[in-house]
mmCIF file with all atom_site columns, C-alpha atoms in Angstrom:
data_model
loop_
_atom_site.group_PDB
_atom_site.id
_atom_site.type_symbol
_atom_site.label_atom_id
_atom_site.label_alt_id
_atom_site.label_comp_id
_atom_site.label_asym_id
_atom_site.label_entity_id
_atom_site.label_seq_id
_atom_site.pdbx_PDB_ins_code
_atom_site.Cartn_x
_atom_site.Cartn_y
_atom_site.Cartn_z
_atom_site.occupancy
_atom_site.B_iso_or_equiv
_atom_site.pdbx_formal_charge
_atom_site.auth_seq_id
_atom_site.auth_comp_id
_atom_site.auth_asym_id
_atom_site.auth_atom_id
_atom_site.pdbx_PDB_model_num
ATOM 1   C CA . MET H 1 1   ? -32.722 56.495  -106.771 1.00 0.00 ? 1   MET H CA 1
ATOM 2   C CA . SER H 1 2   ? -29.206 57.591  -108.103 1.00 0.00 ? 2   SER H CA 1
ATOM 3   C CA . PHE H 1 3   ? -31.045 60.464  -110.255 1.00 0.00 ? 3   PHE H CA 1
ATOM 4   C CA . VAL H 1 4   ? -33.080 61.806  -107.484 1.00 0.00 ? 4   VAL H CA 1
ATOM 5   C CA . PRO H 1 5   ? -30.833 64.404  -107.232 1.00 0.00 ? 5   PRO H CA 1
ATOM 6   C CA . ALA H 1 6   ? -30.872 65.565  -110.869 1.00 0.00 ? 6   ALA H CA 1
ATOM 7   C CA . ILE H 1 7   ? -34.640 65.540  -110.407 1.00 0.00 ? 7   ILE H CA 1
ATOM 8   C CA . ILE H 1 8   ? -34.475 67.812  -107.402 1.00 0.00 ? 8   ILE H CA 1
ATOM 9   C CA . MET H 1 9   ? -32.298 70.227  -109.479 1.00 0.00 ? 9   MET H CA 1
ATOM 10  C CA . MET H 1 10  ? -34.414 70.298  -112.092 1.00 0.00 ? 10  MET H CA 1
ATOM 11  C CA . CYS H 1 11  ? -37.710 71.233  -109.841 1.00 0.00 ? 11  CYS H CA 1
ATOM 12  C CA . LEU H 1 12  ? -35.729 73.891  -107.914 1.00 0.00 ? 12  LEU H CA 1
ATOM 13  C CA . ILE H 1 13  ? -34.496 75.242  -111.249 1.00 0.00 ? 13  ILE H CA 1
ATOM 14  C CA . PHE H 1 14  ? -37.948 75.236  -112.747 1.00 0.00 ? 14  PHE H CA 1
ATOM 15  C CA . MET H 1 15  ? -39.385 76.563  -109.368 1.00 0.00 ? 15  MET H CA 1
ATOM 16  C CA . PHE H 1 16  ? -36.943 79.587  -109.339 1.00 0.00 ? 16  PHE H CA 1
ATOM 17  C CA . SER H 1 17  ? -37.722 80.249  -113.190 1.00 0.00 ? 17  SER H CA 1
ATOM 18  C CA . GLU H 1 18  ? -41.454 80.585  -112.345 1.00 0.00 ? 18  GLU H CA 1
ATOM 19  C CA . GLN H 1 19  ? -41.087 83.461  -109.784 1.00 0.00 ? 19  GLN H CA 1
ATOM 20  C CA . ASP H 1 20  ? -42.370 86.692  -111.614 1.00 0.00 ? 20  ASP H CA 1
ATOM 21  C CA . GLY H 1 21  ? -39.538 89.302  -112.329 1.00 0.00 ? 21  GLY H CA 1
ATOM 22  C CA . TYR H 1 22  ? -40.025 91.056  -108.832 1.00 0.00 ? 22  TYR H CA 1
ATOM 23  C CA . GLU H 1 23  ? -39.839 88.333  -107.113 1.00 0.00 ? 23  GLU H CA 1
ATOM 24  C CA . SER H 1 24  ? -36.714 86.961  -108.637 1.00 0.00 ? 24  SER H CA 1
ATOM 25  C CA . SER H 1 25  ? -35.197 90.103  -108.126 1.00 0.00 ? 25  SER H CA 1
ATOM 26  C CA . ARG H 1 26  ? -36.008 90.600  -104.338 1.00 0.00 ? 26  ARG H CA 1
ATOM 27  C CA . LEU H 1 27  ? -34.606 86.860  -103.781 1.00 0.00 ? 27  LEU H CA 1
ATOM 28  C CA . SER H 1 28  ? -31.445 88.100  -105.810 1.00 0.00 ? 28  SER H CA 1
ATOM 29  C CA . TYR H 1 29  ? -31.373 91.226  -103.632 1.00 0.00 ? 29  TYR H CA 1
ATOM 30  C CA . GLU H 1 30  ? -31.826 89.195  -100.318 1.00 0.00 ? 30  GLU H CA 1
ATOM 31  C CA . VAL H 1 31  ? -29.163 86.612  -101.414 1.00 0.00 ? 31  VAL H CA 1
ATOM 32  C CA . GLY H 1 32  ? -26.716 89.390  -102.133 1.00 0.00 ? 32  GLY H CA 1
ATOM 33  C CA . VAL H 1 33  ? -27.448 91.300  -98.795  1.00 0.00 ? 33  VAL H CA 1
ATOM 34  C CA . LYS H 1 34  ? -26.924 87.932  -97.086  1.00 0.00 ? 34  LYS H CA 1
ATOM 35  C CA . VAL H 1 35  ? -23.657 87.091  -98.945  1.00 0.00 ? 35  VAL H CA 1
ATOM 36  C CA . LEU H 1 36  ? -22.048 90.816  -98.306  1.00 0.00 ? 36  LEU H CA 1
ATOM 37  C CA . THR H 1 37  ? -22.904 90.821  -94.710  1.00 0.00 ? 37  THR H CA 1
ATOM 38  C CA . VAL H 1 38  ? -20.913 87.851  -94.191  1.00 0.00 ? 38  VAL H CA 1
ATOM 39  C CA . ALA H 1 39  ? -18.321 88.889  -96.283  1.00 0.00 ? 39  ALA H CA 1
ATOM 40  C CA . ASN H 1 40  ? -18.254 92.088  -94.076  1.00 0.00 ? 40  ASN H CA 1
ATOM 41  C CA . ASP H 1 41  ? -17.925 90.187  -91.010  1.00 0.00 ? 41  ASP H CA 1
ATOM 42  C CA . THR H 1 42  ? -15.675 87.675  -92.101  1.00 0.00 ? 42  THR H CA 1
ATOM 43  C CA . LEU H 1 43  ? -13.057 90.159  -93.933  1.00 0.00 ? 43  LEU H CA 1
ATOM 44  C CA . ASP H 1 44  ? -13.906 92.788  -91.202  1.00 0.00 ? 44  ASP H CA 1
ATOM 45  C CA . LYS H 1 45  ? -14.685 95.389  -93.969  1.00 0.00 ? 45  LYS H CA 1
ATOM 46  C CA . GLY H 1 46  ? -16.475 97.978  -91.927  1.00 0.00 ? 46  GLY H CA 1
ATOM 47  C CA . TRP H 1 47  ? -19.331 98.373  -94.659  1.00 0.00 ? 47  TRP H CA 1
ATOM 48  C CA . THR H 1 48  ? -22.507 99.986  -93.037  1.00 0.00 ? 48  THR H CA 1
ATOM 49  C CA . VAL H 1 49  ? -25.903 98.329  -93.608  1.00 0.00 ? 49  VAL H CA 1
ATOM 50  C CA . GLU H 1 50  ? -26.759 100.873 -96.131  1.00 0.00 ? 50  GLU H CA 1
ATOM 51  C CA . HIS H 1 51  ? -23.571 100.295 -97.954  1.00 0.00 ? 51  HIS H CA 1
ATOM 52  C CA . ILE H 1 52  ? -24.383 96.640  -98.085  1.00 0.00 ? 52  ILE H CA 1
ATOM 53  C CA . HIS H 1 53  ? -27.762 97.657  -99.471  1.00 0.00 ? 53  HIS H CA 1
ATOM 54  C CA . GLN H 1 54  ? -26.093 99.676  -101.967 1.00 0.00 ? 54  GLN H CA 1
ATOM 55  C CA . LEU H 1 55  ? -23.523 96.879  -103.108 1.00 0.00 ? 55  LEU H CA 1
ATOM 56  C CA . SER H 1 56  ? -26.503 94.190  -103.512 1.00 0.00 ? 56  SER H CA 1
ATOM 57  C CA . GLU H 1 57  ? -28.337 96.506  -105.696 1.00 0.00 ? 57  GLU H CA 1
ATOM 58  C CA . ASP H 1 58  ? -25.226 97.359  -107.629 1.00 0.00 ? 58  ASP H CA 1
ATOM 59  C CA . LEU H 1 59  ? -24.231 93.545  -108.019 1.00 0.00 ? 59  LEU H CA 1
ATOM 60  C CA . GLN H 1 60  ? -27.699 92.221  -109.494 1.00 0.00 ? 60  GLN H CA 1
ATOM 61  C CA . PHE H 1 61  ? -26.575 91.264  -112.705 1.00 0.00 ? 61  PHE H CA 1
ATOM 62  C CA . TYR H 1 62  ? -23.645 89.442  -111.470 1.00 0.00 ? 62  TYR H CA 1
ATOM 63  C CA . ILE H 1 63  ? -25.667 87.866  -108.478 1.00 0.00 ? 63  ILE H CA 1
ATOM 64  C CA . ARG H 1 64  ? -28.260 86.484  -110.886 1.00 0.00 ? 64  ARG H CA 1
ATOM 65  C CA . LYS H 1 65  ? -25.562 85.389  -113.571 1.00 0.00 ? 65  LYS H CA 1
ATOM 66  C CA . THR H 1 66  ? -23.449 83.571  -110.738 1.00 0.00 ? 66  THR H CA 1
ATOM 67  C CA . ALA H 1 67  ? -27.046 81.919  -109.646 1.00 0.00 ? 67  ALA H CA 1
ATOM 68  C CA . HIS H 1 68  ? -27.349 80.748  -113.355 1.00 0.00 ? 68  HIS H CA 1
ATOM 69  C CA . PHE H 1 69  ? -24.162 79.219  -113.704 1.00 0.00 ? 69  PHE H CA 1
ATOM 70  C CA . THR H 1 70  ? -24.130 77.485  -110.124 1.00 0.00 ? 70  THR H CA 1
ATOM 71  C CA . GLU H 1 71  ? -27.674 75.710  -110.465 1.00 0.00 ? 71  GLU H CA 1
ATOM 72  C CA . TYR H 1 72  ? -26.532 74.226  -113.986 1.00 0.00 ? 72  TYR H CA 1
ATOM 73  C CA . PHE H 1 73  ? -22.943 73.396  -112.587 1.00 0.00 ? 73  PHE H CA 1
ATOM 74  C CA . LEU H 1 74  ? -25.113 71.377  -109.714 1.00 0.00 ? 74  LEU H CA 1
ATOM 75  C CA . LEU H 1 75  ? -27.756 69.827  -112.337 1.00 0.00 ? 75  LEU H CA 1
ATOM 76  C CA . ALA H 1 76  ? -24.667 68.627  -114.667 1.00 0.00 ? 76  ALA H CA 1
ATOM 77  C CA . VAL H 1 77  ? -22.759 67.026  -111.605 1.00 0.00 ? 77  VAL H CA 1
ATOM 78  C CA . SER H 1 78  ? -26.130 65.518  -110.624 1.00 0.00 ? 78  SER H CA 1
ATOM 79  C CA . VAL H 1 79  ? -26.750 64.207  -113.895 1.00 0.00 ? 79  VAL H CA 1
ATOM 80  C CA . ALA H 1 80  ? -23.119 63.334  -115.035 1.00 0.00 ? 80  ALA H CA 1
ATOM 81  C CA . PHE H 1 81  ? -22.178 61.562  -111.816 1.00 0.00 ? 81  PHE H CA 1
ATOM 82  C CA . PRO H 1 82  ? -24.583 58.459  -111.861 1.00 0.00 ? 82  PRO H CA 1
ATOM 83  C CA . LEU H 1 83  ? -24.066 58.112  -115.554 1.00 0.00 ? 83  LEU H CA 1
ATOM 84  C CA . TYR H 1 84  ? -20.216 57.939  -114.887 1.00 0.00 ? 84  TYR H CA 1
ATOM 85  C CA . VAL H 1 85  ? -20.830 55.430  -112.093 1.00 0.00 ? 85  VAL H CA 1
ATOM 86  C CA . TYR H 1 86  ? -22.978 53.403  -114.607 1.00 0.00 ? 86  TYR H CA 1
ATOM 87  C CA . GLY H 1 87  ? -20.025 53.361  -117.282 1.00 0.00 ? 87  GLY H CA 1
ATOM 88  C CA . VAL H 1 88  ? -20.726 56.047  -119.430 1.00 0.00 ? 88  VAL H CA 1
ATOM 89  C CA . ARG H 1 89  ? -17.424 57.897  -119.701 1.00 0.00 ? 89  ARG H CA 1
ATOM 90  C CA . GLY H 1 90  ? -15.264 60.093  -121.872 1.00 0.00 ? 90  GLY H CA 1
ATOM 91  C CA . LEU H 1 91  ? -16.893 61.899  -124.419 1.00 0.00 ? 91  LEU H CA 1
ATOM 92  C CA . TRP H 1 92  ? -20.175 59.791  -124.163 1.00 0.00 ? 92  TRP H CA 1
ATOM 93  C CA . LEU H 1 93  ? -20.642 61.504  -120.660 1.00 0.00 ? 93  LEU H CA 1
ATOM 94  C CA . VAL H 1 94  ? -19.709 64.710  -122.011 1.00 0.00 ? 94  VAL H CA 1
ATOM 95  C CA . PHE H 1 95  ? -22.101 64.373  -124.992 1.00 0.00 ? 95  PHE H CA 1
ATOM 96  C CA . CYS H 1 96  ? -24.896 62.682  -122.904 1.00 0.00 ? 96  CYS H CA 1
ATOM 97  C CA . ALA H 1 97  ? -25.127 65.017  -119.845 1.00 0.00 ? 97  ALA H CA 1
ATOM 98  C CA . GLY H 1 98  ? -24.137 67.892  -121.799 1.00 0.00 ? 98  GLY H CA 1
ATOM 99  C CA . SER H 1 99  ? -27.034 67.682  -124.218 1.00 0.00 ? 99  SER H CA 1
ATOM 100 C CA . PHE H 1 100 ? -29.332 66.722  -121.514 1.00 0.00 ? 100 PHE H CA 1
ATOM 101 C CA . CYS H 1 101 ? -28.602 69.434  -118.915 1.00 0.00 ? 101 CYS H CA 1
ATOM 102 C CA . ILE H 1 102 ? -28.378 72.250  -121.891 1.00 0.00 ? 102 ILE H CA 1
ATOM 103 C CA . ALA H 1 103 ? -31.689 70.885  -123.736 1.00 0.00 ? 103 ALA H CA 1
ATOM 104 C CA . PHE H 1 104 ? -33.126 71.814  -120.312 1.00 0.00 ? 104 PHE H CA 1
ATOM 105 C CA . ALA H 1 105 ? -31.429 75.207  -119.996 1.00 0.00 ? 105 ALA H CA 1
ATOM 106 C CA . CYS H 1 106 ? -33.342 76.065  -123.385 1.00 0.00 ? 106 CYS H CA 1
ATOM 107 C CA . LEU H 1 107 ? -36.410 74.518  -122.171 1.00 0.00 ? 107 LEU H CA 1
ATOM 108 C CA . ASP H 1 108 ? -36.111 76.535  -118.847 1.00 0.00 ? 108 ASP H CA 1
ATOM 109 C CA . GLU H 1 109 ? -35.487 79.744  -120.654 1.00 0.00 ? 109 GLU H CA 1
ATOM 110 C CA . TYR H 1 110 ? -38.422 78.774  -122.891 1.00 0.00 ? 110 TYR H CA 1
ATOM 111 C CA . HIS H 1 111 ? -40.698 78.593  -120.020 1.00 0.00 ? 111 HIS H CA 1
ATOM 112 C CA . GLN H 1 112 ? -39.812 82.144  -118.720 1.00 0.00 ? 112 GLN H CA 1
ATOM 113 C CA . THR H 1 113 ? -41.653 83.472  -121.769 1.00 0.00 ? 113 THR H CA 1
ATOM 114 C CA . PHE H 1 114 ? -44.776 82.383  -119.804 1.00 0.00 ? 114 PHE H CA 1
ATOM 115 C CA . VAL H 1 115 ? -43.711 84.164  -116.862 1.00 0.00 ? 115 VAL H CA 1
ATOM 116 C CA . GLY H 1 116 ? -44.611 87.838  -116.035 1.00 0.00 ? 116 GLY H CA 1
ATOM 117 C CA . GLY H 1 117 ? -41.531 90.110  -116.218 1.00 0.00 ? 117 GLY H CA 1
ATOM 118 C CA . ARG H 1 118 ? -39.164 87.418  -117.016 1.00 0.00 ? 118 ARG H CA 1
ATOM 119 C CA . SER H 1 119 ? -38.119 86.974  -120.575 1.00 0.00 ? 119 SER H CA 1
ATOM 120 C CA . PRO H 1 120 ? -35.819 83.912  -122.402 1.00 0.00 ? 120 PRO H CA 1
ATOM 121 C CA . GLN H 1 121 ? -32.169 85.070  -123.028 1.00 0.00 ? 121 GLN H CA 1
ATOM 122 C CA . LYS H 1 122 ? -29.596 83.480  -125.077 1.00 0.00 ? 122 LYS H CA 1
ATOM 123 C CA . LYS H 1 123 ? -26.977 84.765  -122.920 1.00 0.00 ? 123 LYS H CA 1
ATOM 124 C CA . ASP H 1 124 ? -28.442 82.774  -119.966 1.00 0.00 ? 124 ASP H CA 1
ATOM 125 C CA . VAL H 1 125 ? -28.414 79.422  -121.755 1.00 0.00 ? 125 VAL H CA 1
ATOM 126 C CA . PHE H 1 126 ? -24.969 80.377  -122.691 1.00 0.00 ? 126 PHE H CA 1
ATOM 127 C CA . ILE H 1 127 ? -23.979 80.909  -118.967 1.00 0.00 ? 127 ILE H CA 1
ATOM 128 C CA . ASP H 1 128 ? -25.841 77.710  -118.345 1.00 0.00 ? 128 ASP H CA 1
ATOM 129 C CA . SER H 1 129 ? -23.859 75.863  -121.026 1.00 0.00 ? 129 SER H CA 1
ATOM 130 C CA . CYS H 1 130 ? -20.655 76.996  -119.088 1.00 0.00 ? 130 CYS H CA 1
ATOM 131 C CA . GLY H 1 131 ? -21.939 76.022  -115.683 1.00 0.00 ? 131 GLY H CA 1
ATOM 132 C CA . VAL H 1 132 ? -22.976 72.423  -117.275 1.00 0.00 ? 132 VAL H CA 1
ATOM 133 C CA . MET H 1 133 ? -19.612 71.775  -119.134 1.00 0.00 ? 133 MET H CA 1
ATOM 134 C CA . LEU H 1 134 ? -17.663 72.347  -116.000 1.00 0.00 ? 134 LEU H CA 1
ATOM 135 C CA . GLY H 1 135 ? -19.532 70.140  -114.264 1.00 0.00 ? 135 GLY H CA 1
ATOM 136 C CA . VAL H 1 136 ? -19.292 67.306  -116.263 1.00 0.00 ? 136 VAL H CA 1
ATOM 137 C CA . ILE H 1 137 ? -15.653 67.867  -116.692 1.00 0.00 ? 137 ILE H CA 1
ATOM 138 C CA . VAL H 1 138 ? -15.370 68.111  -112.849 1.00 0.00 ? 138 VAL H CA 1
ATOM 139 C CA . THR H 1 139 ? -17.581 64.986  -112.573 1.00 0.00 ? 139 THR H CA 1
ATOM 140 C CA . ARG H 1 140 ? -14.938 63.142  -114.954 1.00 0.00 ? 140 ARG H CA 1
ATOM 141 C CA . ILE H 1 141 ? -12.036 64.207  -113.057 1.00 0.00 ? 141 ILE H CA 1
ATOM 142 C CA . VAL H 1 142 ? -13.184 63.329  -109.742 1.00 0.00 ? 142 VAL H CA 1
ATOM 143 C CA . GLY H 1 143 ? -14.427 59.962  -111.015 1.00 0.00 ? 143 GLY H CA 1
ATOM 144 C CA . TRP H 1 144 ? -11.045 59.589  -112.723 1.00 0.00 ? 144 TRP H CA 1
ATOM 145 C CA . THR H 1 145 ? -9.357  60.320  -109.679 1.00 0.00 ? 145 THR H CA 1
ATOM 146 C CA . GLY H 1 146 ? -11.409 57.902  -107.428 1.00 0.00 ? 146 GLY H CA 1
ATOM 147 C CA . ARG H 1 147 ? -11.044 55.248  -110.065 1.00 0.00 ? 147 ARG H CA 1
ATOM 148 C CA . MET H 1 148 ? -7.360  55.497  -109.926 1.00 0.00 ? 148 MET H CA 1
ATOM 149 C CA . THR H 1 149 ? -6.994  56.039  -106.068 1.00 0.00 ? 149 THR H CA 1
ATOM 150 C CA . ILE H 1 150 ? -9.477  55.213  -104.043 1.00 0.00 ? 150 ILE H CA 1
ATOM 151 C CA . PHE H 1 151 ? -11.296 52.530  -105.747 1.00 0.00 ? 151 PHE H CA 1
ATOM 152 C CA . LYS H 1 152 ? -8.077  50.858  -107.218 1.00 0.00 ? 152 LYS H CA 1
ATOM 153 C CA . PRO H 1 153 ? -8.289  48.096  -104.870 1.00 0.00 ? 153 PRO H CA 1
ATOM 154 C CA . LEU H 1 154 ? -11.349 47.160  -105.627 1.00 0.00 ? 154 LEU H CA 1
ATOM 155 C CA . SER H 1 155 ? -10.724 47.280  -109.387 1.00 0.00 ? 155 SER H CA 1
ATOM 156 C CA . ASN H 1 156 ? -7.679  45.242  -108.887 1.00 0.00 ? 156 ASN H CA 1
ATOM 157 C CA . HIS H 1 157 ? -9.774  42.535  -106.971 1.00 0.00 ? 157 HIS H CA 1
ATOM 158 C CA . ARG H 1 158 ? -12.497 42.157  -109.734 1.00 0.00 ? 158 ARG H CA 1
ATOM 159 C CA . GLU H 1 159 ? -9.488  41.557  -112.794 1.00 0.00 ? 159 GLU H CA 1
ATOM 160 C CA . LYS H 1 160 ? -7.968  38.961  -110.342 1.00 0.00 ? 160 LYS H CA 1
ATOM 161 C CA . ALA H 1 161 ? -11.460 37.396  -110.118 1.00 0.00 ? 161 ALA H CA 1
ATOM 162 C CA . GLY H 1 162 ? -12.133 37.680  -113.738 1.00 0.00 ? 162 GLY H CA 1
ATOM 163 C CA . GLU H 1 163 ? -8.698  36.313  -114.728 1.00 0.00 ? 163 GLU H CA 1
ATOM 164 C CA . LYS H 1 164 ? -9.628  33.161  -112.394 1.00 0.00 ? 164 LYS H CA 1
ATOM 165 C CA . GLY H 1 165 ? -12.853 32.720  -114.030 1.00 0.00 ? 165 GLY H CA 1
ATOM 166 C CA . ARG H 1 166 ? -11.418 33.013  -117.521 1.00 0.00 ? 166 ARG H CA 1
ATOM 167 C CA . LYS H 1 167 ? -8.867  30.468  -116.629 1.00 0.00 ? 167 LYS H CA 1
ATOM 168 C CA . LYS H 1 168 ? -11.631 27.701  -115.445 1.00 0.00 ? 168 LYS H CA 1
ATOM 169 C CA . ASN H 1 169 ? -13.244 28.725  -118.885 1.00 0.00 ? 169 ASN H CA 1
ATOM 170 C CA . VAL H 1 170 ? -9.695  27.775  -120.852 1.00 0.00 ? 170 VAL H CA 1
ATOM 171 C CA . LYS H 1 171 ? -9.311  24.596  -118.952 1.00 0.00 ? 171 LYS H CA 1
ATOM 172 C CA . GLY H 1 172 ? -13.086 23.553  -119.532 1.00 0.00 ? 172 GLY H CA 1
ATOM 173 C CA . ILE H 1 173 ? -12.684 24.243  -123.119 1.00 0.00 ? 173 ILE H CA 1
ATOM 174 C CA . SER H 1 174 ? -9.487  22.353  -123.328 1.00 0.00 ? 174 SER H CA 1
ATOM 175 C CA . CYS H 1 175 ? -10.851 19.706  -121.566 1.00 0.00 ? 175 CYS H CA 1
ATOM 176 C CA . ARG H 1 176 ? -13.927 19.119  -123.811 1.00 0.00 ? 176 ARG H CA 1
ATOM 177 C CA . GLY H 1 177 ? -11.564 19.580  -127.020 1.00 0.00 ? 177 GLY H CA 1
#
């Protein structure tokens, strides 16, 4: 069950990649309009509706690349976190989660060769890979911080229980000997 978020992210990424070029551009444009409208309202910029639409059009490239980075960041976190909890840490975590997510990015770009108006781009795999690496690094930082702070009392309790068990085994061995 711990990998369900990763499977959901993979399905979402696949669905976004399945959109044809027109549909994908339209979605990016609409997201841009919504984000810029919120920014306008929050920052009190005084932009007109036409200006917001023009900005969304002008920022399409950045909106799309930010989406690539973000979705692979989330995929990496959803893959790396369960691995971390199960004890895969350090360079093994970077290698396992990173390799899996980057391989998925390559597969996803290949998938786009079969979608009208879309094409695979090495630049997108690079951007995806940057999102993956940041996601794995953030997972490592959060995991380590949690182990050293929030969950430290639990690990101390386990260590003490383990020491008691080892002492009993040592006594058992010496009694038999």
